[in-house]
mmCIF file of C-alpha atoms in Angstrom:
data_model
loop_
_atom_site.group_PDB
_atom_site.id
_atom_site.type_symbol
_atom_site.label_atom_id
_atom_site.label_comp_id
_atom_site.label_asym_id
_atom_site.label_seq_id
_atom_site.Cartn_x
_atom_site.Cartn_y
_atom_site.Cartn_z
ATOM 1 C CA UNK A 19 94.505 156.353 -2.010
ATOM 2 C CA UNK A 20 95.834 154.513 -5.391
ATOM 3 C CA UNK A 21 95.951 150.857 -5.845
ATOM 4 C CA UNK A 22 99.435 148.873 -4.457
ATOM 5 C CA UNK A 23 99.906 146.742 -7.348
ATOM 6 C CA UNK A 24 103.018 145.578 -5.208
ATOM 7 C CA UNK A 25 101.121 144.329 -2.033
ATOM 8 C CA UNK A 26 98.402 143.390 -3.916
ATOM 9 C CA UNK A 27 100.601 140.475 -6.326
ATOM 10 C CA UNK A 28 102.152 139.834 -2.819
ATOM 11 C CA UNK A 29 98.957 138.993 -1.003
ATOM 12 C CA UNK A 30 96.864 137.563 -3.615
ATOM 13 C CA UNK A 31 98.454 136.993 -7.351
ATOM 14 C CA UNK A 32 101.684 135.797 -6.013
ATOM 15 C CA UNK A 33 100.413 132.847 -4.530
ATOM 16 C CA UNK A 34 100.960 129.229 -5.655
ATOM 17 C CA UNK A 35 97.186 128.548 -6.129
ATOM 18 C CA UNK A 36 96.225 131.717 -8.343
ATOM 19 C CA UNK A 37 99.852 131.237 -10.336
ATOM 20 C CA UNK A 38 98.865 127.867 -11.046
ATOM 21 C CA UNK A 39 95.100 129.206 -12.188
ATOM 22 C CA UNK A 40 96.707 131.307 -14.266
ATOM 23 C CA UNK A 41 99.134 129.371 -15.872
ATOM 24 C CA UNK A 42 95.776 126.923 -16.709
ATOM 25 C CA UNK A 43 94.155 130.037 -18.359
ATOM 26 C CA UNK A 44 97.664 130.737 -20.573
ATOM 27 C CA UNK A 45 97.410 127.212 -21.145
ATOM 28 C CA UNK A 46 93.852 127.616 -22.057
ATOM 29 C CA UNK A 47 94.224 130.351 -24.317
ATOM 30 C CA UNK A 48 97.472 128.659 -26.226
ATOM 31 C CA UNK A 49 95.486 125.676 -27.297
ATOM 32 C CA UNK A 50 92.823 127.620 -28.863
ATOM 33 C CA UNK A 51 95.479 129.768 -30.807
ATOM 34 C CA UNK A 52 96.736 125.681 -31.926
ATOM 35 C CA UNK A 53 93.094 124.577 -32.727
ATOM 36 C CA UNK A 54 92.296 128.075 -34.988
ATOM 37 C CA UNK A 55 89.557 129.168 -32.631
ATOM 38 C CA UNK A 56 91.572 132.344 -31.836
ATOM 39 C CA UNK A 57 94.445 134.438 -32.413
ATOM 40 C CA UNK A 58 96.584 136.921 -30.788
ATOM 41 C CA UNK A 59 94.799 140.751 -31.270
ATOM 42 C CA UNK A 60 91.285 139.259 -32.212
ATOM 43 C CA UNK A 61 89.495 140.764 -28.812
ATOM 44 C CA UNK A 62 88.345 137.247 -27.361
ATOM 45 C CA UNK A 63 88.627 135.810 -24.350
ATOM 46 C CA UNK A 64 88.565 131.743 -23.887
ATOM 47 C CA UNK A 65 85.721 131.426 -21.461
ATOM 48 C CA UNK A 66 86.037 128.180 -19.225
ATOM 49 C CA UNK A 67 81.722 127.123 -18.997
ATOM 50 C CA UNK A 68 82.876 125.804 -15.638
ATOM 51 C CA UNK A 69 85.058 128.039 -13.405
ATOM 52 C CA UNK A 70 88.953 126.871 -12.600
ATOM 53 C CA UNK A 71 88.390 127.635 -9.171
ATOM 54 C CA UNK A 72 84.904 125.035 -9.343
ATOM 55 C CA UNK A 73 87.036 122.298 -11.126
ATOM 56 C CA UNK A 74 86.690 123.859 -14.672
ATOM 57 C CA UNK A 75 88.724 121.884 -17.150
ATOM 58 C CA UNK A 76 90.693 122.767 -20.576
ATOM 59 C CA UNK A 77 87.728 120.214 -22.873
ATOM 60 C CA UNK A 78 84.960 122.640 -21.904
ATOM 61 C CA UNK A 79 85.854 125.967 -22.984
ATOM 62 C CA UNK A 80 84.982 128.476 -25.980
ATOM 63 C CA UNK A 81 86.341 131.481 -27.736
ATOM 64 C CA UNK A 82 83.557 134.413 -26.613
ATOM 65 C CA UNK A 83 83.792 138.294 -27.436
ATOM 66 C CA UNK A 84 86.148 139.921 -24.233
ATOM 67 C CA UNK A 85 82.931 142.335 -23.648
ATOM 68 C CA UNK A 86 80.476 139.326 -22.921
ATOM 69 C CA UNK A 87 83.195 137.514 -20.779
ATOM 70 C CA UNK A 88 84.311 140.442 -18.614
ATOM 71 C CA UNK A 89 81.273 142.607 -18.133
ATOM 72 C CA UNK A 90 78.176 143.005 -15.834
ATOM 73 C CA UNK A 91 74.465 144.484 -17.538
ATOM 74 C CA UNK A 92 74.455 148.084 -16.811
ATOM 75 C CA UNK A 93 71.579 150.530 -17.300
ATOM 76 C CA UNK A 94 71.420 153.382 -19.097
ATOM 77 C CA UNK A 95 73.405 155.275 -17.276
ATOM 78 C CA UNK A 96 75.864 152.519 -17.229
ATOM 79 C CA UNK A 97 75.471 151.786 -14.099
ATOM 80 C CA UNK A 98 75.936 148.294 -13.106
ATOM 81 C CA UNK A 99 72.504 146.256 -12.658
ATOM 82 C CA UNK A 100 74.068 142.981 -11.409
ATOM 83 C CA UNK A 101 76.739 141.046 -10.250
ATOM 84 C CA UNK A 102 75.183 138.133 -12.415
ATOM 85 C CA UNK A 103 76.713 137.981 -15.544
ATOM 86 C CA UNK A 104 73.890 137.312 -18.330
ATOM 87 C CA UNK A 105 75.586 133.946 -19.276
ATOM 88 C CA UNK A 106 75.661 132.424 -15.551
ATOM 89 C CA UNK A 107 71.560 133.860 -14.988
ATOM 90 C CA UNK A 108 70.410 131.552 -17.868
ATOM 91 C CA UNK A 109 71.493 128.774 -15.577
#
């Protein structure tokens, strides 16, 4: 069956809370471009050390590669070994 893009914005991206995380992540990402951390095409993500959802705030991000912020160790195979990302283990 493919993926509803349609419900799924209506059920879970449409709503006021994750708009509103969102917006904080553009917002995020915008004052990074002002400070010269990053800049559009450069393949890095802002990565807030403390989630939005856990009270994460703009003062206590940093500019990390988009492969270390969006990925999972895999084996070999690339397989995925966790659901831990690397960064929150050394915690």
């Amino acid at each position: 069956m493919p993926r509803n893009y349609k419900r799924e914005y209506e059920t879970y991206h449409g709503s006021e809370e994750q708009k509103k995380n969102r917006a904080a992540r553009n917002k995020a990402r915008r004052q990074a471009i002002r400070d010269g951390k990053a800049k559009k095409g450069d393949g890095k993500d802002v990565h807030h050390t403390t989630a939005i959802s856990k009270g994460g705030i703009k003062s206590k991000t940093k500019v990390v590669d988009d492969s270390v912020n969006r990925s999972f160790d895999r084996d070999s195979k690339r397989r995925m070994i966790s659901e831990v990302s690397p960064r929150e283990r050394k915690k």
